[in-house]
XYZ file of C-alpha atoms in Angstrom:
682
model
C 42.636 -40.715 -1.533
C 39.540 -39.403 -3.524
C 37.346 -41.185 -1.144
C 39.222 -39.789 1.946
C 39.228 -36.399 0.388
C 35.386 -36.648 -0.080
C 34.704 -37.698 3.575
C 36.819 -34.704 4.952
C 34.845 -32.323 2.688
C 31.512 -34.015 4.242
C 32.782 -33.756 7.683
C 33.603 -29.996 7.249
C 30.222 -29.470 5.790
C 28.418 -31.113 8.746
C 30.568 -29.082 11.236
C 29.631 -25.780 9.549
C 26.021 -26.468 9.209
C 25.808 -27.300 12.902
C 27.768 -24.245 13.924
C 25.288 -22.207 11.737
C 22.370 -23.877 13.687
C 23.913 -22.781 17.039
C 24.607 -19.289 15.925
C 20.944 -18.852 14.713
C 19.544 -20.334 17.798
C 21.864 -17.882 19.881
C 20.631 -14.889 17.794
C 17.030 -15.839 18.190
C 17.350 -15.893 21.892
C 19.332 -12.567 22.384
C 17.270 -9.474 22.229
C 19.941 -6.804 22.245
C 20.777 -6.250 18.581
C 24.072 -4.829 19.472
C 25.097 -8.095 20.649
C 23.461 -10.541 18.090
C 24.746 -8.618 15.219
C 28.297 -10.069 15.857
C 27.086 -13.634 15.939
C 25.063 -12.863 12.769
C 28.155 -11.482 10.783
C 29.918 -14.991 11.830
C 26.655 -16.721 10.509
C 26.611 -14.702 7.255
C 30.591 -15.660 6.673
C 30.180 -19.280 7.217
C 26.964 -19.769 5.219
C 28.442 -17.689 2.167
C 31.559 -19.591 1.909
C 29.741 -22.916 1.578
C 27.241 -21.722 -1.021
C 29.163 -23.397 -3.962
C 29.064 -26.950 -2.305
C 28.707 -29.749 -4.827
C 26.345 -31.374 -2.161
C 22.936 -30.205 -2.968
C 21.556 -30.920 0.633
C 24.151 -29.082 2.210
C 24.017 -26.371 -0.385
C 20.251 -25.664 0.149
C 20.880 -25.624 4.013
C 23.564 -22.982 3.626
C 21.482 -20.795 1.192
C 18.824 -21.011 3.837
C 21.365 -19.690 6.597
C 22.690 -16.980 4.305
C 19.005 -15.630 3.748
C 18.390 -15.782 7.313
C 21.866 -13.788 8.033
C 20.783 -11.060 5.468
C 17.361 -10.820 6.882
C 18.898 -10.332 10.420
C 21.388 -7.789 8.960
C 18.222 -5.819 7.585
C 16.499 -5.908 10.965
C 19.731 -4.621 12.555
C 19.729 -1.616 10.209
C 15.961 -1.219 10.807
C 16.627 -0.977 14.490
C 19.287 1.701 14.010
C 16.814 3.665 11.561
C 18.985 3.114 8.610
C 15.799 2.174 6.496
C 17.200 2.311 2.961
C 20.154 -0.180 4.055
C 17.715 -2.428 5.527
C 15.490 -2.556 2.426
C 18.568 -3.511 0.399
C 19.282 -6.316 2.697
C 15.720 -7.605 2.761
C 15.729 -7.522 -1.192
C 18.896 -9.700 -1.235
C 17.559 -12.135 1.453
C 14.221 -12.360 -0.653
C 16.107 -13.401 -3.777
C 18.186 -16.144 -1.972
C 14.972 -17.429 -0.354
C 13.032 -17.371 -3.705
C 15.783 -19.314 -5.400
C 15.456 -22.381 -3.005
C 11.701 -21.817 -2.617
C 11.708 -20.913 0.941
C 8.241 -19.356 1.041
C 8.091 -18.327 4.697
C 11.341 -16.502 4.351
C 10.298 -14.699 1.155
C 7.016 -13.582 3.018
C 9.137 -12.206 6.179
C 11.570 -10.264 3.743
C 8.566 -8.620 1.837
C 6.843 -7.947 4.991
C 9.952 -6.278 6.297
C 10.417 -4.156 3.216
C 6.842 -2.933 3.536
C 7.580 -2.043 7.220
C 10.657 0.124 6.250
C 8.711 1.860 3.507
C 6.110 2.796 6.124
C 8.795 4.313 8.431
C 10.058 6.281 5.325
C 6.358 7.495 4.830
C 5.673 5.651 1.661
C 2.386 3.954 2.601
C 1.404 2.965 -1.032
C 4.734 1.128 -1.439
C 4.095 -0.756 2.047
C 0.751 -2.006 0.979
C 2.146 -3.477 -2.185
C 4.841 -5.365 -0.420
C 2.631 -6.367 2.307
C 0.241 -7.949 -0.240
C 3.111 -9.707 -1.994
C 4.153 -10.937 1.382
C 0.624 -12.363 2.090
C 0.846 -14.421 -1.182
C 3.936 -16.187 -0.068
C 2.771 -16.621 3.407
C -0.269 -18.290 2.194
C 1.947 -20.555 0.160
C 4.102 -21.339 3.084
C 0.982 -22.184 5.205
C 2.445 -21.003 8.339
C -0.368 -19.508 10.299
C 1.772 -17.069 12.304
C 3.457 -15.428 9.366
C -0.172 -15.263 7.776
C -1.361 -13.428 10.810
C 1.651 -10.949 11.096
C 1.261 -9.992 7.341
C -2.662 -9.428 7.878
C -1.949 -6.922 10.917
C 0.423 -5.038 8.656
C -2.188 -4.760 5.769
C -4.793 -3.725 8.079
C -2.383 -1.068 9.539
C -1.765 0.398 6.236
C -5.538 0.401 5.324
C -6.151 2.334 8.405
C -3.689 4.853 7.427
C -5.325 5.245 3.982
C -8.609 5.693 5.670
C -10.351 2.264 4.724
C -11.749 1.351 8.019
C -13.690 -1.579 6.739
C -10.419 -3.302 5.317
C -8.473 -2.271 8.331
C -10.777 -3.896 10.925
C -11.396 -7.105 8.664
C -7.558 -7.810 8.390
C -6.888 -7.206 12.000
C -9.846 -9.450 13.295
C -8.658 -12.222 10.914
C -4.971 -11.930 12.491
C -6.367 -11.776 16.039
C -8.304 -14.952 15.641
C -5.061 -16.796 14.282
C -2.772 -15.355 17.018
C -5.410 -16.518 19.700
C -5.393 -20.143 18.019
C -1.674 -20.531 18.067
C -1.354 -18.474 21.357
C 1.169 -16.001 19.840
C 1.361 -13.344 22.669
C 3.418 -10.844 20.682
C 1.116 -11.207 17.835
C -2.025 -10.348 19.922
C -0.019 -7.200 21.317
C 0.618 -6.011 17.700
C -3.152 -6.437 16.879
C -4.281 -4.714 19.925
C -2.132 -1.682 18.826
C -3.545 -1.869 15.282
C -7.160 -2.106 16.500
C -6.326 0.873 18.794
C -5.250 2.883 15.868
C -8.387 2.087 13.975
C -10.512 3.604 16.828
C -8.066 6.578 17.051
C -8.901 7.362 13.467
C -12.620 7.116 14.090
C -12.112 9.690 16.977
C -13.253 6.947 19.575
C -10.164 7.767 21.696
C -11.536 6.210 24.887
C -11.987 2.731 23.059
C -8.588 3.065 21.633
C -7.056 3.660 25.110
C -8.508 0.275 26.229
C -6.781 -1.521 23.275
C -3.346 0.294 23.833
C -3.412 -0.656 27.618
C -3.932 -4.259 26.811
C -1.198 -4.190 24.334
C 1.167 -2.283 26.814
C 0.633 -4.829 29.472
C 1.733 -7.674 27.168
C 4.767 -5.635 25.974
C 5.741 -5.043 29.742
C 5.126 -8.645 30.702
C 7.483 -9.664 28.006
C 10.067 -7.016 28.585
C 9.642 -5.671 24.803
C 10.934 -2.221 25.522
C 10.653 -0.863 21.960
C 6.985 -2.024 21.707
C 6.404 -0.478 25.040
C 7.708 3.002 23.567
C 5.490 2.802 20.636
C 2.221 1.953 22.692
C 3.050 4.663 25.280
C 3.175 7.348 22.453
C -0.173 5.981 21.145
C -1.578 6.401 24.618
C -0.056 9.800 24.922
C -1.775 10.797 21.532
C -5.181 9.479 22.459
C -5.160 11.226 25.984
C -4.072 14.467 24.076
C -7.092 14.188 21.769
C -9.212 13.805 24.900
C -7.641 16.979 26.337
C -6.187 15.010 29.159
C -2.780 16.836 28.867
C -1.392 15.566 32.253
C -1.984 11.957 31.512
C -0.597 12.660 27.910
C 2.561 14.123 29.286
C 3.136 11.178 31.581
C 3.025 8.624 28.716
C 5.089 10.720 26.491
C 7.759 11.278 29.107
C 7.795 7.676 29.986
C 8.138 6.597 26.167
C 10.926 9.170 25.795
C 12.973 7.646 28.763
C 12.730 4.230 27.270
C 13.566 5.262 23.820
C 16.596 7.173 24.989
C 17.790 3.993 26.771
C 17.436 1.939 23.765
C 18.402 4.646 21.330
C 15.045 4.032 19.600
C 15.021 7.268 17.531
C 11.824 7.001 15.757
C 9.893 6.499 19.171
C 12.022 9.383 20.579
C 10.975 11.889 17.861
C 7.325 10.751 18.387
C 7.651 11.427 22.112
C 9.231 15.008 21.588
C 6.523 15.762 19.022
C 3.715 14.936 21.618
C 5.310 16.874 24.397
C 5.662 19.894 21.960
C 2.177 19.733 21.029
C 1.011 19.417 24.549
C 3.136 22.414 25.497
C 1.692 24.261 22.646
C -1.879 23.691 23.868
C -0.899 24.725 27.312
C 0.614 28.023 25.743
C 3.861 27.222 27.113
C 5.598 28.377 24.009
C 9.120 28.302 24.744
C 8.973 24.813 26.022
C 6.928 23.728 22.954
C 9.469 25.194 20.674
C 12.371 23.524 22.359
C 10.648 20.093 22.203
C 9.470 20.467 18.492
C 12.901 21.667 17.313
C 14.412 18.419 18.541
C 11.726 16.477 17.119
C 12.186 18.002 13.737
C 15.960 17.279 13.907
C 15.187 13.467 14.456
C 12.462 13.203 11.892
C 14.604 15.010 9.245
C 17.432 12.590 10.032
C 15.164 9.648 9.706
C 13.515 10.984 6.400
C 9.873 10.706 7.946
C 8.339 13.357 5.910
C 4.756 13.474 7.120
C 5.737 13.899 10.801
C 8.437 16.416 9.908
C 5.906 18.542 8.098
C 3.493 18.275 10.975
C 6.308 19.472 13.393
C 7.251 22.385 11.113
C 3.620 23.448 10.942
C 3.212 23.465 14.764
C 6.504 25.618 14.932
C 4.984 28.085 12.536
C 1.868 28.300 14.905
C 3.937 28.860 17.722
C 5.786 31.964 15.978
C 2.349 33.107 14.899
C 1.105 33.212 18.347
C 4.342 34.884 19.483
C 3.487 37.425 16.868
C 7.001 36.678 15.167
C 5.480 36.802 11.608
C 8.595 36.609 9.929
C 9.781 33.229 11.498
C 6.223 32.068 11.370
C 6.408 32.356 7.548
C 9.707 30.655 7.333
C 8.586 27.572 9.348
C 5.056 27.321 7.564
C 6.836 27.411 4.182
C 9.220 24.664 5.200
C 6.237 22.532 6.331
C 4.396 23.326 3.229
C 7.361 22.408 1.130
C 7.804 19.044 2.934
C 4.130 18.313 2.885
C 4.219 18.522 -1.064
C 6.343 15.346 -1.078
C 4.248 13.653 1.571
C 2.018 10.833 1.059
C -0.573 12.422 3.452
C -2.442 15.568 1.917
C -3.714 16.648 5.464
C -0.255 18.245 6.369
C -0.230 20.180 2.903
C -3.767 21.495 3.699
C -3.013 22.714 7.158
C 0.225 24.164 6.001
C -1.728 26.158 3.283
C -4.161 27.270 5.797
C -1.491 28.479 8.293
C 0.168 30.321 5.479
C -2.991 31.976 4.435
C -3.245 33.343 7.978
C 0.184 34.579 8.261
C -0.023 36.500 4.856
C -3.169 38.187 6.104
C -0.940 39.598 9.046
C 1.461 40.842 6.305
C -1.648 42.470 4.205
C -0.683 40.249 1.422
C -4.369 39.441 0.555
C -3.703 37.868 -2.814
C -1.451 35.353 -1.302
C -3.776 34.717 1.595
C -6.550 33.982 -0.883
C -4.474 31.722 -2.896
C -3.568 29.604 -0.115
C -6.973 29.315 1.454
C -8.248 28.288 -2.098
C -5.632 25.761 -2.214
C -6.336 24.424 1.382
C -10.040 24.101 0.287
C -9.196 22.333 -2.943
C -7.135 19.724 -1.017
C -9.717 19.258 1.613
C -12.343 18.515 -1.097
C -10.030 16.160 -2.971
C -8.834 13.887 -0.309
C -9.924 10.491 -0.884
C -9.012 6.788 -0.073
C -8.692 3.766 -2.361
C -10.467 0.733 -1.005
C -9.671 -1.652 -4.036
C -7.903 -0.494 -6.992
C -8.619 -3.733 -8.975
C -12.391 -2.874 -9.067
C -12.141 0.844 -8.748
C -14.259 1.314 -5.758
C -13.351 4.694 -4.491
C -15.242 6.560 -1.639
C -14.534 10.179 -1.146
C -14.456 12.020 2.069
C -14.036 15.857 2.648
C -12.331 17.755 5.275
C -14.105 20.845 6.757
C -12.087 23.828 6.327
C -12.619 27.258 8.064
C -13.331 30.078 5.612
C -11.100 33.072 6.174
C -12.037 35.439 3.266
C -13.669 38.238 5.175
C -10.751 40.697 4.817
C -10.170 39.526 1.059
C -13.877 40.303 0.228
C -13.242 43.870 1.720
C -10.962 44.512 -1.078
C -12.028 47.050 -3.870
C -13.083 45.945 -7.089
C -10.532 48.261 -8.730
C -7.589 46.649 -6.741
C -8.828 43.267 -7.803
C -8.928 44.232 -11.390
C -5.306 45.757 -11.196
C -3.879 42.807 -9.666
C -5.432 40.567 -12.422
C -4.187 42.782 -15.291
C -0.689 42.638 -13.592
C -0.836 38.813 -13.255
C -1.811 38.699 -17.095
C 1.047 40.828 -18.145
C 3.611 38.719 -15.982
C 2.058 35.552 -17.624
C 2.650 36.961 -21.265
C 6.131 37.878 -20.397
C 6.816 34.421 -18.742
C 5.148 32.789 -22.041
C 7.583 34.839 -24.236
C 10.575 33.914 -22.095
C 9.716 30.139 -21.952
C 9.191 30.034 -25.728
C 12.377 31.504 -26.536
C 14.301 29.445 -24.058
C 12.560 26.299 -25.331
C 13.591 27.058 -28.903
C 17.273 27.794 -27.837
C 17.532 24.405 -25.659
C 15.891 22.363 -28.467
C 18.216 23.896 -31.059
C 21.169 23.259 -28.956
C 20.026 19.603 -28.465
C 19.634 18.935 -31.934
C 22.895 20.211 -32.660
C 24.702 18.252 -30.022
C 22.944 15.295 -31.511
C 24.144 16.195 -35.040
C 27.701 16.594 -33.758
C 27.569 13.150 -31.869
C 26.457 11.439 -35.128
C 29.371 12.849 -36.871
C 31.888 11.995 -34.223
C 30.279 8.402 -34.340
C 30.752 8.145 -38.164
C 34.438 9.127 -37.720
C 35.100 6.630 -34.989
C 33.283 3.814 -37.338
C 35.767 4.520 -40.040
C 38.935 4.577 -37.824
C 37.793 1.348 -35.717
C 36.705 -1.042 -38.384
C 37.271 -4.166 -36.314
C 34.299 -2.917 -34.001
C 31.879 -2.091 -36.725
C 29.072 -4.312 -35.596
C 29.097 -2.966 -31.990
C 29.020 0.654 -33.425
C 26.107 -0.240 -35.757
C 24.027 -1.352 -32.779
C 24.852 1.724 -30.981
C 24.090 4.084 -33.736
C 20.656 2.339 -34.305
C 19.828 2.875 -30.586
C 21.070 6.424 -30.750
C 19.058 7.273 -33.797
C 15.788 5.678 -32.482
C 16.163 7.748 -29.308
C 16.561 10.816 -31.455
C 13.594 9.903 -33.536
C 11.640 9.412 -30.318
C 12.693 12.602 -28.942
C 11.686 14.383 -32.099
C 8.160 12.702 -31.817
C 7.815 13.812 -28.296
C 8.591 17.422 -28.917
C 8.029 18.065 -32.564
C 7.616 21.667 -33.587
C 3.915 20.974 -34.689
C 2.977 19.949 -31.040
C 5.002 22.811 -29.508
C 3.198 25.440 -31.531
C -0.300 23.723 -31.074
C 0.188 23.708 -27.299
C 1.629 27.267 -27.057
C -1.361 28.666 -29.351
C -4.001 26.780 -27.114
C -2.360 28.357 -24.059
C -2.131 31.711 -25.689
C -5.914 31.412 -26.366
C -6.775 30.546 -22.750
C -4.660 33.597 -21.596
C -6.469 36.045 -24.231
C -9.863 34.669 -23.982
C -10.167 31.810 -21.710
C -9.642 30.844 -18.176
C -6.254 32.289 -17.045
C -5.972 29.852 -13.960
C -6.175 26.969 -16.481
C -3.832 28.839 -18.791
C -1.330 29.141 -15.956
C -1.719 25.387 -14.995
C -1.302 24.357 -18.707
C 1.826 26.567 -19.081
C 3.157 24.900 -15.874
C 2.463 21.358 -17.663
C 4.233 22.453 -20.938
C 7.320 23.811 -19.009
C 7.413 20.559 -16.820
C 6.845 18.327 -19.920
C 9.733 20.109 -21.942
C 12.093 19.781 -18.875
C 11.216 16.290 -18.069
C 11.712 15.106 -21.711
C 15.053 16.775 -21.971
C 16.145 15.320 -18.605
C 15.200 11.711 -19.593
C 16.225 11.843 -23.282
C 19.834 10.925 -22.487
C 19.125 8.165 -19.909
C 18.974 4.310 -20.609
C 16.102 3.686 -18.295
C 13.700 5.726 -16.178
C 11.102 4.611 -13.456
C 7.617 3.883 -14.504
C 6.283 6.621 -12.399
C 8.288 9.220 -14.274
C 7.046 7.848 -17.665
C 3.479 7.952 -16.383
C 3.976 11.434 -15.130
C 5.282 12.560 -18.659
C 2.333 10.985 -20.348
C -0.187 12.639 -18.035
C 1.327 16.212 -18.677
C 1.496 15.559 -22.527
C -2.327 14.352 -22.472
C -3.413 17.390 -20.492
C -1.753 19.487 -23.084
C -3.504 17.449 -25.958
C -6.785 17.783 -24.164
C -6.779 21.509 -24.843
C -7.328 20.759 -28.589
C -10.647 19.194 -28.001
C -13.649 20.787 -26.227
C -15.068 18.551 -23.531
C -15.411 15.187 -25.235
C -11.791 13.855 -24.669
C -10.950 11.738 -21.541
C -8.054 9.581 -20.879
C -7.213 6.885 -18.156
C -3.744 5.590 -16.985
C -3.878 2.458 -15.073
C -0.932 0.570 -13.269
C -1.506 -2.858 -12.021
C -1.201 -3.369 -8.110
C 1.707 -5.901 -8.634
C 3.789 -3.147 -10.225
C 6.219 -1.044 -7.950
C 6.219 2.010 -10.259
C 9.166 3.608 -8.247
C 11.506 0.569 -8.927
C 9.977 -0.735 -12.299
C 12.152 0.816 -15.115
C 11.781 1.051 -18.808
C 13.619 2.944 -21.671
C 12.314 6.551 -21.860
C 9.848 7.797 -24.585
C 8.514 4.452 -25.834
C 4.858 5.122 -25.174
C 4.132 8.463 -26.184
C 4.341 8.074 -29.959
C 1.642 5.543 -29.901
C -0.481 7.488 -27.790
C -0.006 10.483 -30.238
C -0.973 8.207 -33.060
C -4.150 7.308 -31.244
C -5.087 11.049 -30.958
C -3.790 12.331 -34.393
C -5.106 9.353 -36.509
C -7.803 7.738 -34.357
C -9.552 10.341 -32.382
C -8.932 13.792 -34.190
C -11.326 12.802 -37.106
C -13.955 11.215 -34.747
C -17.224 12.821 -33.681
C -18.710 12.372 -30.359
C -17.103 10.844 -27.047
C -13.364 10.326 -27.448
C -11.123 8.459 -24.998
C -7.670 6.679 -24.713
C -6.877 4.056 -22.205
C -3.358 3.062 -21.102
C -2.607 -0.030 -19.004
C 0.530 -1.441 -17.499
C 0.957 -4.877 -16.223
C 3.384 -7.769 -15.986
C 3.131 -10.973 -17.877
C 2.809 -14.229 -16.030
C 6.452 -14.718 -15.468
C 7.230 -11.010 -14.766
C 9.824 -10.970 -17.454
C 7.974 -8.353 -19.463
C 6.205 -5.018 -18.816
C 3.059 -5.077 -20.998
C 1.796 -1.685 -22.093
C -1.760 -1.612 -23.768
C -2.916 1.582 -25.589
C -6.560 1.665 -26.608
C -8.587 4.181 -28.433
C -12.265 4.357 -29.749
C -11.221 6.371 -32.757
C -12.139 5.666 -36.416
C -9.835 2.670 -36.876
C -6.613 2.100 -38.900
C -8.350 1.397 -42.252
C -10.240 4.809 -42.212
C -7.279 6.641 -41.084
C -5.117 5.311 -43.874
C -7.667 6.619 -46.357
C -7.317 10.060 -44.808
C -3.471 9.930 -44.640
C -3.417 8.755 -48.257
C -4.543 12.332 -49.306
C -1.462 13.965 -47.201
C 2.245 13.520 -47.006
C 2.779 11.446 -43.895
C 6.079 9.972 -42.345
C 5.414 7.707 -39.503
C 9.005 7.644 -38.372
C 8.147 7.920 -34.684
C 6.492 4.481 -34.167
C 8.845 2.842 -36.495
C 11.600 4.158 -34.461
C 9.962 2.813 -31.361
C 9.587 -0.570 -32.892
C 13.341 -0.517 -33.735
C 13.976 0.192 -30.102
C 11.773 -2.494 -28.984
C 13.608 -5.094 -31.217
C 16.809 -4.041 -29.748
C 15.717 -4.135 -26.223
C 14.071 -7.690 -26.743
C 16.663 -9.055 -29.133
C 17.444 -11.974 -26.754
C 13.817 -12.837 -26.517
C 11.373 -14.464 -29.081
C 8.039 -13.709 -30.074
C 6.051 -10.624 -31.055
C 7.021 -7.261 -29.245
C 4.634 -4.846 -30.965
C 0.916 -5.866 -31.982
C -1.930 -3.843 -33.597
C -5.372 -5.120 -33.041
C -8.330 -3.385 -34.918
C -11.486 -3.382 -32.708
C -14.759 -3.980 -34.378
C -18.410 -4.262 -33.333
C -20.670 -7.161 -34.056
C -21.440 -5.719 -37.646
C -17.827 -5.529 -38.368
C -17.455 -1.696 -38.172
C -14.423 -0.162 -36.784
C -14.808 0.879 -33.117
C -10.999 1.735 -32.215
C -7.501 0.357 -32.112
C -5.424 -1.515 -29.594
C -1.800 -1.516 -29.556
C 0.181 -3.906 -27.402
C 4.056 -3.273 -26.490
C 6.085 -6.064 -24.753
C 9.200 -4.508 -22.869
C 11.717 -6.878 -21.648
C 12.860 -6.028 -18.123
């Protein structure tokens, strides 16, 4: 009976594996995602029900098909512009593929995650995932997979302005595609090279590559790719002032994208048609196209293109002398551009707002926006390689529109500055009082919570150990919060800001007051959370260090570095772990040092990516000399002690040191600083 049962089970496994093979082949041959998604749902169901099979060979086979089904599901969401759902499916598929060491599938998932982030306008995240994908692609030794990832990396480098890396990666990919005779891959590379020439303003060369790619897409009936290439041809012709040709390509792309419900391409086509109508002074038609485009980009959450559309709408209303509506649209574009990864939109929005405010005779606002646009233009840069810190800056030329502002009388300028000074003082007083009330309320709530915990401990003796652990964690978080916002730091910061208002640079004072307010709100916001993104922790540290920087003259610098392998939006850690050690470096290491003072903070993973490693290094007087100074003063180092307790609780299931102090010395044994290393279990 046992033998018969085993044979029946094997027969069913063979039948299901063959069915999975047939379904997968059918999905690959079907181009219409609305049709193959039904087969994919069946593939996912069959594969998932066999994942717990006792036969290792069949189990691995079904894990492979389950990963493929999740990847296909992500592709379906990608086709229907549901990018966050697509990312979630790709991540699940990656974990399954990684479990069975299916490197080629791992690369495909990471590549698709990068593509989804690109559609969401997050190019830095795209580059991180594409580089990870290349690592797995090289491990798989699949030439086609390697080439596709190289084109994606080249595409992102082109967006970031790094022409050298863009061309290098695309030419590597093109060589591989030609070796393996991959027609679709060659088409993708032609598109990528066309975009490189677009960025170099060599539009005629770009058109040659787009036309080559379009021919391949047409011959192989790749309609979505046709839409993308037609939009690219429309843009290049538009830049060459060939508006008739540009309209022809944009309308053709719109027809295809409407047919396939390809909303991303449809939004781009409408954007191009609106920009062409604007140049041809057909304002009503331009307004209609751009409003439709804005609605689609808003739905798709494509921030940079949405910002550009809002700016163009503002220009239309400005030209129609509807200054009120122009201001509304321009402000929308400026607000969206703030959260975009492309600073060019923010600069253009600021310039447009400056022009609009001049029409309202609001010269102070016009001057502020023009200054902001100039600063953004001067600060735009691209990062060629973060590992070796090779950065090349490039500046955008901006038109100077200050003639009316210079015509204002000196007396009016002084009155405006005095009024701004009075407002700043009032704002300072309000923020100070609100901060005291909020901190007092927070401390009272913490005190009340501790009392309630003590009563609960008495009434529930059987859970004493669990409550004790929770109490330790709560107390350590309270200590960390106190160390973050202790009254000494608050008064120092506020006094420094007040001095700036009274005797220094009021612009810097305003910026630092903003930093102080933002830092207070952020610390209060994260203090009750179990974990926060690494990007938020770094933001808090930056604002804190900017405030501490006011205590020194010009000899204090700091650097915060995040390793390329870390996705700071998805990597999380408990809040308020790092700041007490940074404060110690400044207070005990640098405050008593003469000459150049600096603090370096570095984040990376360990080899197994189980721990987040944070290294804090200063060039201060060293711990030994600092102890001598502290011995003459009363000192209670509860902040770093509380963090050490929290680290022990976080890493309680892992062995080894979680907190290390290293005294840095020169060749003669003289102290040249201190290094602190924290290991945070993920």
